[in-house]
mmCIF file with all atom_site columns, C-alpha atoms in Angstrom:
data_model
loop_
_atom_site.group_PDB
_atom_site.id
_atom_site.type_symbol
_atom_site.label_atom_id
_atom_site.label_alt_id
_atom_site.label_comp_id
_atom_site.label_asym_id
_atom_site.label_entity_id
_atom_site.label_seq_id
_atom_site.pdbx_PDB_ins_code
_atom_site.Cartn_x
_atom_site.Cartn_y
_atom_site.Cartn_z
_atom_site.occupancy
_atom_site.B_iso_or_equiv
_atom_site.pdbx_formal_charge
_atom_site.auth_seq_id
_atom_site.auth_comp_id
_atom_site.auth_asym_id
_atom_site.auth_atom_id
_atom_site.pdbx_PDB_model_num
ATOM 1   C CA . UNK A 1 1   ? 0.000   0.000  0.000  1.00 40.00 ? 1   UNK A CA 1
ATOM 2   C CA . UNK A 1 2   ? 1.456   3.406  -1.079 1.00 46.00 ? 2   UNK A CA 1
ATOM 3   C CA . UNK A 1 3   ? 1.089   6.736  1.033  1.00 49.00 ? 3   UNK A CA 1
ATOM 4   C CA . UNK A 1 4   ? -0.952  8.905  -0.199 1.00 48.00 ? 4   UNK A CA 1
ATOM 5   C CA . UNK A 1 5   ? -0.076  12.966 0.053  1.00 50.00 ? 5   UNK A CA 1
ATOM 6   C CA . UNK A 1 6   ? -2.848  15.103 1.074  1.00 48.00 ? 6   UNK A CA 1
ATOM 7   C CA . UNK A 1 7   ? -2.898  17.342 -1.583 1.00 49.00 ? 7   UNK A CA 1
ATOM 8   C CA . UNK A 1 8   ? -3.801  14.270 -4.053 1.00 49.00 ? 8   UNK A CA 1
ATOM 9   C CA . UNK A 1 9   ? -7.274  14.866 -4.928 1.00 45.00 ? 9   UNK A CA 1
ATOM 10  C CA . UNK A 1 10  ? -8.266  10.966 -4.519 1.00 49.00 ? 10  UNK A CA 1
ATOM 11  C CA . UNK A 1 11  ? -7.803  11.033 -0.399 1.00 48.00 ? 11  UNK A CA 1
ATOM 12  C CA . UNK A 1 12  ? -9.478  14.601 0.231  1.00 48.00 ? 12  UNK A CA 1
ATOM 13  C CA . UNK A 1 13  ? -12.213 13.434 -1.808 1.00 50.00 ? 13  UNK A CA 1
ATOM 14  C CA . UNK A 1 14  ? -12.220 9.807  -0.369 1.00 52.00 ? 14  UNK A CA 1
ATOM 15  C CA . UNK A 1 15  ? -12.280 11.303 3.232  1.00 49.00 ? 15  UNK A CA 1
ATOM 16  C CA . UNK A 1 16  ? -14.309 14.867 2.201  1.00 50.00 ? 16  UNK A CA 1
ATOM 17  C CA . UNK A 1 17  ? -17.198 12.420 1.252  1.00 56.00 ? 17  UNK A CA 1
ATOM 18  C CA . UNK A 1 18  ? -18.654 11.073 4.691  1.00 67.00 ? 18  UNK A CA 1
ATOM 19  C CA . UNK A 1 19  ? -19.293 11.709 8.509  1.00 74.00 ? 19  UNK A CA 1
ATOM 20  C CA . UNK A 1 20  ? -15.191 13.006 9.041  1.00 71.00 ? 20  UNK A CA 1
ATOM 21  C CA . UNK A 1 21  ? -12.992 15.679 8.369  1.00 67.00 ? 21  UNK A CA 1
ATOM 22  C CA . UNK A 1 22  ? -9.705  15.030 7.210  1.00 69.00 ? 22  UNK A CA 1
ATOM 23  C CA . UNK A 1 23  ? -6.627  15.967 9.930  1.00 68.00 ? 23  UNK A CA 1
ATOM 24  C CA . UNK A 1 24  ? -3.022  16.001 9.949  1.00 66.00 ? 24  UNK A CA 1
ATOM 25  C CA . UNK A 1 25  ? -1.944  13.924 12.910 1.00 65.00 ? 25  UNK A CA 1
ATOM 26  C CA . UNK A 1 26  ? 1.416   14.403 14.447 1.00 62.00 ? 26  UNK A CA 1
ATOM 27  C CA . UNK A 1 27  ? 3.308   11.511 12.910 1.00 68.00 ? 27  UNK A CA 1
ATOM 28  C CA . UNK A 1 28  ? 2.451   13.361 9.688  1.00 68.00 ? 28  UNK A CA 1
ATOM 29  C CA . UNK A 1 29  ? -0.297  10.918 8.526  1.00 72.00 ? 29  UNK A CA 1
ATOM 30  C CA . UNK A 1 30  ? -3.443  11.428 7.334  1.00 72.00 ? 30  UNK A CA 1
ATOM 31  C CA . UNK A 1 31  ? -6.146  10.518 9.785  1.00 73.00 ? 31  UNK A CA 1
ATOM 32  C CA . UNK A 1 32  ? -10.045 11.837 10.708 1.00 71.00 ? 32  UNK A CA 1
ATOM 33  C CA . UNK A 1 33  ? -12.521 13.487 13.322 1.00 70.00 ? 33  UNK A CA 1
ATOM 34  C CA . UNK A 1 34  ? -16.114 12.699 13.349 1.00 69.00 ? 34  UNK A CA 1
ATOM 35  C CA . UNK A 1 35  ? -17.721 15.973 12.541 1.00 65.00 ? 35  UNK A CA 1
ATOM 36  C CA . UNK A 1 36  ? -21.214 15.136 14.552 1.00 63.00 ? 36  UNK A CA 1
ATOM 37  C CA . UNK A 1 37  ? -18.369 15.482 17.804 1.00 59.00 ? 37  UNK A CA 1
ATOM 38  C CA . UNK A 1 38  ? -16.864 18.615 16.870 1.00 56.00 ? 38  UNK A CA 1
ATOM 39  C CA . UNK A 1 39  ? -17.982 21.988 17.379 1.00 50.00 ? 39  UNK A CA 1
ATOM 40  C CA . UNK A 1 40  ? -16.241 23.386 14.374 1.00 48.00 ? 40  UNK A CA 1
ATOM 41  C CA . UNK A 1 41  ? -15.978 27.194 13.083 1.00 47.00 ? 41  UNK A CA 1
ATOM 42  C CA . UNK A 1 42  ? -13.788 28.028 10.465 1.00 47.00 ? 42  UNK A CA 1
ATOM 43  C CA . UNK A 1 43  ? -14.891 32.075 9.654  1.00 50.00 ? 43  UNK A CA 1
ATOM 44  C CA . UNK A 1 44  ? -13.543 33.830 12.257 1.00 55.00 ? 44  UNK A CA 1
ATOM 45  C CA . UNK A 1 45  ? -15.475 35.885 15.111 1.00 60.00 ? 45  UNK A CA 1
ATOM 46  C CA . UNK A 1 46  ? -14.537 39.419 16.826 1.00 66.00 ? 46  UNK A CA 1
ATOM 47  C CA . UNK A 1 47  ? -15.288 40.704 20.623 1.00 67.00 ? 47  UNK A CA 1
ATOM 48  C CA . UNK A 1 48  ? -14.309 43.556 22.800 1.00 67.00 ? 48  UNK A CA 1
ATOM 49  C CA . UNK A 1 49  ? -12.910 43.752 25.916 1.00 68.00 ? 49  UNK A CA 1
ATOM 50  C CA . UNK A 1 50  ? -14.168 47.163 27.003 1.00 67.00 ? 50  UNK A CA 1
ATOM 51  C CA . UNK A 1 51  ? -11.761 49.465 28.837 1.00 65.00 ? 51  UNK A CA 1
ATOM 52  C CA . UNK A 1 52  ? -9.642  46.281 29.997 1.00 68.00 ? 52  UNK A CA 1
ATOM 53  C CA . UNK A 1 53  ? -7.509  47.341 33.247 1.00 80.00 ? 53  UNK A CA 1
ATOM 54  C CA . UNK A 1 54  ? -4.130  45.295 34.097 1.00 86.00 ? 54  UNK A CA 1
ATOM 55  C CA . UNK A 1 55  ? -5.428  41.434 35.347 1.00 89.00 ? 55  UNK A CA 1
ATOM 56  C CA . UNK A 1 56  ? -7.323  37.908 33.724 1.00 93.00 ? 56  UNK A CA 1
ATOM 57  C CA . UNK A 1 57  ? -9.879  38.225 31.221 1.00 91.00 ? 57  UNK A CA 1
ATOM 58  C CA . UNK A 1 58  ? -11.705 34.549 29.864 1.00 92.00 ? 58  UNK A CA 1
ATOM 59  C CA . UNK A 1 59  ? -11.987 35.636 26.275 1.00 92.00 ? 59  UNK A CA 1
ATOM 60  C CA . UNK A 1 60  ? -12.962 31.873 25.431 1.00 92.00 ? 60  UNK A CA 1
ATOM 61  C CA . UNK A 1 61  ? -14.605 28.287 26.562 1.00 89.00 ? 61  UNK A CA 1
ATOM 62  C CA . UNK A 1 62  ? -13.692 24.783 24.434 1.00 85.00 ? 62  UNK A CA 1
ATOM 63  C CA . UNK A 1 63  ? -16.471 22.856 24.469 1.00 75.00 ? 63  UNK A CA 1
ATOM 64  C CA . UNK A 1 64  ? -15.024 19.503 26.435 1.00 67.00 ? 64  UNK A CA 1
ATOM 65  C CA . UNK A 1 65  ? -11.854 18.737 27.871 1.00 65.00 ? 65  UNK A CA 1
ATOM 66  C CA . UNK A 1 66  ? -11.870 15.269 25.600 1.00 66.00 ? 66  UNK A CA 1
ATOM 67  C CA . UNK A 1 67  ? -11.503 16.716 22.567 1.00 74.00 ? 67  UNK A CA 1
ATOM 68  C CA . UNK A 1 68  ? -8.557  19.040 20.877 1.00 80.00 ? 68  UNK A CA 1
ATOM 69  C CA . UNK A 1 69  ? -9.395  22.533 20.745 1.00 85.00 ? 69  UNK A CA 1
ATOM 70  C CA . UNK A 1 70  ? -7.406  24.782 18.768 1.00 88.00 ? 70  UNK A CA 1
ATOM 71  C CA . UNK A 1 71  ? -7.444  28.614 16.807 1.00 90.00 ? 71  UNK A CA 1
ATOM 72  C CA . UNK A 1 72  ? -5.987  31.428 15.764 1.00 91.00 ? 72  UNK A CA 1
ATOM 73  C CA . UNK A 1 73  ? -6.073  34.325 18.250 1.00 92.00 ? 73  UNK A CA 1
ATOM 74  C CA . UNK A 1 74  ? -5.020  37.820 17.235 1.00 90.00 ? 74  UNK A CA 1
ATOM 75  C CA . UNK A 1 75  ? -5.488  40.632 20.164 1.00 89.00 ? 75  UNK A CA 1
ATOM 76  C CA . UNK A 1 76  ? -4.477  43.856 19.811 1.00 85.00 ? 76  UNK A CA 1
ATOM 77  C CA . UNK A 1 77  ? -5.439  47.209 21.728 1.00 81.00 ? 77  UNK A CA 1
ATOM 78  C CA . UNK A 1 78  ? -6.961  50.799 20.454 1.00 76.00 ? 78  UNK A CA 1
ATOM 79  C CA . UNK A 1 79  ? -4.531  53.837 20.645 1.00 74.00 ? 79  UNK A CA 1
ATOM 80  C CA . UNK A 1 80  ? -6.097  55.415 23.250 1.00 73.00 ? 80  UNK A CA 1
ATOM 81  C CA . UNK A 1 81  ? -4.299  55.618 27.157 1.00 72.00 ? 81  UNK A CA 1
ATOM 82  C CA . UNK A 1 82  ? -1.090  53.404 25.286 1.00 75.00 ? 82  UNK A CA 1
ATOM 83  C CA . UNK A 1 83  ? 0.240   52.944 22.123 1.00 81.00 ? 83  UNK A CA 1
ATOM 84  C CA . UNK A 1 84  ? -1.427  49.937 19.848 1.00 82.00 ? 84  UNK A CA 1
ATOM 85  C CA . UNK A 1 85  ? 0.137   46.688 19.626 1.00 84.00 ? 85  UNK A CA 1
ATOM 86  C CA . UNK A 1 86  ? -0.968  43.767 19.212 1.00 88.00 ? 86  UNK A CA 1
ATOM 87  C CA . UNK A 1 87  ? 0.310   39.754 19.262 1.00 90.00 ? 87  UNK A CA 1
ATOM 88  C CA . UNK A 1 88  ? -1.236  36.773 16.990 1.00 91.00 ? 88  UNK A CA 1
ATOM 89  C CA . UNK A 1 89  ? -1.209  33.350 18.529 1.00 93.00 ? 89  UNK A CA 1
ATOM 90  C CA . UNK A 1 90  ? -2.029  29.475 17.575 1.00 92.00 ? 90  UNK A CA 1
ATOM 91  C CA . UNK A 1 91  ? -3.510  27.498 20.970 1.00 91.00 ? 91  UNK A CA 1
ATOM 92  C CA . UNK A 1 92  ? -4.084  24.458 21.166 1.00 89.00 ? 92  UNK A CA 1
ATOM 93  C CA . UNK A 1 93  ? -5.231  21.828 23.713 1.00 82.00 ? 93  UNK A CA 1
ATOM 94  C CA . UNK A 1 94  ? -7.210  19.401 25.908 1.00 78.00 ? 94  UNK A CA 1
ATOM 95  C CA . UNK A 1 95  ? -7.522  18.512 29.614 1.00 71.00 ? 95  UNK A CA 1
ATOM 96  C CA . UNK A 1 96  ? -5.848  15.368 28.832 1.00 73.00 ? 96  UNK A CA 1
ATOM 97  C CA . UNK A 1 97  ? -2.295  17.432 28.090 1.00 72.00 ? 97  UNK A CA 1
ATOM 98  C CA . UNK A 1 98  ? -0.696  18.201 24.779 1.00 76.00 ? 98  UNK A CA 1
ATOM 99  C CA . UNK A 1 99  ? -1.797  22.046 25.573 1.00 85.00 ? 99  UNK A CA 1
ATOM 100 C CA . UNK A 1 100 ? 0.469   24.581 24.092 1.00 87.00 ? 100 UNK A CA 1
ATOM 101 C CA . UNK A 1 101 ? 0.842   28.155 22.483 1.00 91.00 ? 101 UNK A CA 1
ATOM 102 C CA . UNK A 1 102 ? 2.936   29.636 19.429 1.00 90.00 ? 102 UNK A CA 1
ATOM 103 C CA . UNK A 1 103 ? 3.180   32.988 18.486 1.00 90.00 ? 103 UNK A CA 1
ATOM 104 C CA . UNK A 1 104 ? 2.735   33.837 15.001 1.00 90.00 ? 104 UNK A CA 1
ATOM 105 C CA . UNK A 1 105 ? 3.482   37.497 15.361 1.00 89.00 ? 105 UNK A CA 1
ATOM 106 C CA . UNK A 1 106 ? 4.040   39.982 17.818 1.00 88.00 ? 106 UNK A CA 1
ATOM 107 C CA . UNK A 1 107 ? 3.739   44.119 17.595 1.00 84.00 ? 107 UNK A CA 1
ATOM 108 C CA . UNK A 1 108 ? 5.358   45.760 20.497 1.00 79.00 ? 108 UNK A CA 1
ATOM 109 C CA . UNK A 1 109 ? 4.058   46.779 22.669 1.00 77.00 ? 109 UNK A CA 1
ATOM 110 C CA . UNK A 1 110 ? 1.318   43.926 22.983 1.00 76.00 ? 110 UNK A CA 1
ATOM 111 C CA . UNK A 1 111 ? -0.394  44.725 26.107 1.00 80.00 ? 111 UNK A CA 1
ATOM 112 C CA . UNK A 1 112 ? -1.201  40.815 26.848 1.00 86.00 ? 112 UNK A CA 1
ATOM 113 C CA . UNK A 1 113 ? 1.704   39.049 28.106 1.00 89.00 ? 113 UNK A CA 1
ATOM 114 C CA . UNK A 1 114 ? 0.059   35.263 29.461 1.00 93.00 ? 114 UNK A CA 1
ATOM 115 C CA . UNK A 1 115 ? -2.071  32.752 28.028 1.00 94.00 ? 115 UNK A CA 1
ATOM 116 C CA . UNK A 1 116 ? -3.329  30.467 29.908 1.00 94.00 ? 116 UNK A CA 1
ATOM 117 C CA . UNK A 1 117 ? -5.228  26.724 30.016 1.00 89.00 ? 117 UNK A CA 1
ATOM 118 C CA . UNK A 1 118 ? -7.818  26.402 32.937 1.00 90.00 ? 118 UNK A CA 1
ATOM 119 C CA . UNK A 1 119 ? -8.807  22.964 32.563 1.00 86.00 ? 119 UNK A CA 1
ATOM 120 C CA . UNK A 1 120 ? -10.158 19.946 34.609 1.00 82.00 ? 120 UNK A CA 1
ATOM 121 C CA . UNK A 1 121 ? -9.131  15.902 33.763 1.00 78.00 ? 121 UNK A CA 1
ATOM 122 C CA . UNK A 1 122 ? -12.554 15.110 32.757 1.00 76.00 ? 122 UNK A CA 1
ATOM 123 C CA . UNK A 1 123 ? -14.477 14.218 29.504 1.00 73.00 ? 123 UNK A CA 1
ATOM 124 C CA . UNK A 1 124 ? -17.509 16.643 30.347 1.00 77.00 ? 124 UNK A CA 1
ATOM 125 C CA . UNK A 1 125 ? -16.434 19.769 31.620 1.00 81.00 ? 125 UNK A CA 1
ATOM 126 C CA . UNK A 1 126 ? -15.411 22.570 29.204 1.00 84.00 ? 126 UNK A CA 1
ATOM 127 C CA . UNK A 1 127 ? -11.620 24.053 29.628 1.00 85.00 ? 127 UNK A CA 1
ATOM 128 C CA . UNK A 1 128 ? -11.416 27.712 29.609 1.00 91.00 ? 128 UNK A CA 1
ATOM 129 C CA . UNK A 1 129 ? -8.676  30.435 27.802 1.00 93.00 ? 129 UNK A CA 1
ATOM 130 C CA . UNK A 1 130 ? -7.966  33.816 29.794 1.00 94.00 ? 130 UNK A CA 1
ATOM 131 C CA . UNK A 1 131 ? -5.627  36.186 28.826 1.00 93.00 ? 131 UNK A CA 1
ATOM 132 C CA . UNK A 1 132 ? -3.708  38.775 31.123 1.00 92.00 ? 132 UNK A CA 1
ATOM 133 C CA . UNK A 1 133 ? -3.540  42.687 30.228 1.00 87.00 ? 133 UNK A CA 1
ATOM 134 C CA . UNK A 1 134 ? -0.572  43.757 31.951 1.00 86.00 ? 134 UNK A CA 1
ATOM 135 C CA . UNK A 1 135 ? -0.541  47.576 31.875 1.00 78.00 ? 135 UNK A CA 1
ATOM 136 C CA . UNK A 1 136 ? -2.928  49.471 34.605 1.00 74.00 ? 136 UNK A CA 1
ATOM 137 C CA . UNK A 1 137 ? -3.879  51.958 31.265 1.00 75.00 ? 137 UNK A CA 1
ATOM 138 C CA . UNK A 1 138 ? -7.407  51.142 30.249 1.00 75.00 ? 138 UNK A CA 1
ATOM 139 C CA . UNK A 1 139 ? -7.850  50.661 26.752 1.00 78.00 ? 139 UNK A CA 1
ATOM 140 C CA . UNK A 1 140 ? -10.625 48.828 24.426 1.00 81.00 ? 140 UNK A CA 1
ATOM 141 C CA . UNK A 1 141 ? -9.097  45.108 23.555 1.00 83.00 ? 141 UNK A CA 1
ATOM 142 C CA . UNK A 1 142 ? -9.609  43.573 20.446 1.00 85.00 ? 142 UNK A CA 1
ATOM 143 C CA . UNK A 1 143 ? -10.184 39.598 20.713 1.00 89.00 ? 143 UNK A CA 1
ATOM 144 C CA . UNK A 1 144 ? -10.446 37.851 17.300 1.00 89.00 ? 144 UNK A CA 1
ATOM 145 C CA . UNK A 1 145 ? -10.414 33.922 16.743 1.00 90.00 ? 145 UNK A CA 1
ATOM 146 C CA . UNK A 1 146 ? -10.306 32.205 13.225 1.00 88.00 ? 146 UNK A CA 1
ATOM 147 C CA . UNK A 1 147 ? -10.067 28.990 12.236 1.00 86.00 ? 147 UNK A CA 1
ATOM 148 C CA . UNK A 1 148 ? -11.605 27.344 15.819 1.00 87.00 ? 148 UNK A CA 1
ATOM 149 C CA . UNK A 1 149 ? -11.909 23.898 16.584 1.00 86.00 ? 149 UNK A CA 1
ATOM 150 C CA . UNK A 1 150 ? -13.775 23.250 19.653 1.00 87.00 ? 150 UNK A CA 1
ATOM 151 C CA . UNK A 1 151 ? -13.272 26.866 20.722 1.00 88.00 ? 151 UNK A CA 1
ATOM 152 C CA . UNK A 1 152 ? -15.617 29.562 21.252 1.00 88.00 ? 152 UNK A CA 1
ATOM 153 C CA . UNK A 1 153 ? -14.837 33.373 22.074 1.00 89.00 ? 153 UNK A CA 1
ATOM 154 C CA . UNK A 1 154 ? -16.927 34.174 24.955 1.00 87.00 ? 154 UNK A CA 1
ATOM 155 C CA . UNK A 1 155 ? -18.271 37.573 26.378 1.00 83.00 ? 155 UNK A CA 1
ATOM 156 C CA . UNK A 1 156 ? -15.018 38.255 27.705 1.00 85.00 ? 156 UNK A CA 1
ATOM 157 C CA . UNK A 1 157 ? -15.052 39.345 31.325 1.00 87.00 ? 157 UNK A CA 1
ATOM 158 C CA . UNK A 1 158 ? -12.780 40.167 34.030 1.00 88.00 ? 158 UNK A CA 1
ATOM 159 C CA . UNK A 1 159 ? -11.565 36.910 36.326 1.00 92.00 ? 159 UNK A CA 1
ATOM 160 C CA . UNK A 1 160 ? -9.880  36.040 39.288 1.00 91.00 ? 160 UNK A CA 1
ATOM 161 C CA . UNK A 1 161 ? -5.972  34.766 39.677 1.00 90.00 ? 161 UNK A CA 1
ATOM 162 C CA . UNK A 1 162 ? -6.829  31.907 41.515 1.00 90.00 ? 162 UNK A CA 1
ATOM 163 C CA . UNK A 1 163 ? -8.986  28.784 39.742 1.00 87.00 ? 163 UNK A CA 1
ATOM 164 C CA . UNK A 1 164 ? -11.136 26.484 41.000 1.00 83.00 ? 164 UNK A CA 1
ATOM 165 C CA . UNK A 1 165 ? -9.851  24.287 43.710 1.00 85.00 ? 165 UNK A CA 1
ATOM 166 C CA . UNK A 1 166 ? -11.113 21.494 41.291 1.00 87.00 ? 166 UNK A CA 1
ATOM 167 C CA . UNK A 1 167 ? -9.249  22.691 38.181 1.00 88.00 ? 167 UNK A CA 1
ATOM 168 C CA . UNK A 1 168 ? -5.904  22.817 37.283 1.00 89.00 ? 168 UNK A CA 1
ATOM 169 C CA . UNK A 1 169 ? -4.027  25.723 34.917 1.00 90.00 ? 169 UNK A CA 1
ATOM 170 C CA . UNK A 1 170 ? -1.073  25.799 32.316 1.00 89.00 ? 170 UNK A CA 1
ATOM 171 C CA . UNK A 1 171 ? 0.218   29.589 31.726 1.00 93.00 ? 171 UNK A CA 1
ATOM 172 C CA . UNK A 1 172 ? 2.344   30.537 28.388 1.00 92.00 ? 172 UNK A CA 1
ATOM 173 C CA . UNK A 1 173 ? 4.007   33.712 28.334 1.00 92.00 ? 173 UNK A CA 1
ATOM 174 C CA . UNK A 1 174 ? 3.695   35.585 25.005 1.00 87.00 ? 174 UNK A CA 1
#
């Protein structure tokens, strides 16, 4: 049996054509989600952090800690008390590990500095994405996500430091 390359028309149609979209695994082979498990978004979706002042914001909510979520975040601030800037970021995770974050691009000076995971080890609850603003100027925030898997922006609003006693967190600096 040979390999076939993604961008050979016979496997995208071959795996296009039914209940599951196509994925890249790790190992670099082909392999497939059921769709009626995901909640997939591909456009891409804008909301505003009004007059954010320095601490956590949850800008968005994965649907279940069983399944990958991933996206595209860009975030970037109004010129109004500070300068704009603005940093672009791929997430991606689960509860069950494998969580990370890569910057794409970065525009000093970004006024969000941490990512971060708040997640519990369970198949039903959701895990959760905050962001920190780090300057005490208030400012309107930008918060747009494209190409989501499992991942919705939420109404973002202000949060504590401390999580849950019940959940556990995973912080990226940007």
């Amino acid at each position: 049996m040979t390999k076939q390359k993604l961008n050979e028309v016979s496997i995208i149609t071959e795996l296009g054509n039914n209940d599951y979209i196509p994925v890249i695994l790790s190992d670099g082979s082909i392999g497939r989600i059921l769709k009626s498990k995901l909640l997939l978004f591909t456009g891409a979706e804008t909301s505003i952090v009004k007059t954010a002042e320095l601490g956590w914001y949850r800008i968005a909510t994965c649907s279940m800690n069983a399944y990958i979520s991933s996206g595209i975040f860009n975030i970037g601030n109004i010129f109004n008390n500070s300068v704009s800037g603005s940093v672009c970021f791929y997430l991606s995770g689960s509860g069950y590990g494998n969580r990370s974050v890569n910057i794409i691009g970065k525009n000093e000076p970004s006024l969000i500095s941490k990512v971060r995971f708040i997640y519990k080890k369970s198949t039903a609850e959701p895990l959760f994405v905050d962001i920190y603003y780090k300057t005490s100027s208030r400012n309107d925030v930008n918060v747009s996500l494209s190409s989501a898997l499992n991942i919705r922006l939420q109404t973002p609003q202000a949060v504590s430091e401390e999580i849950p006693s019940d959940y556990s967190i995973e912080e990226f600096v940007l």
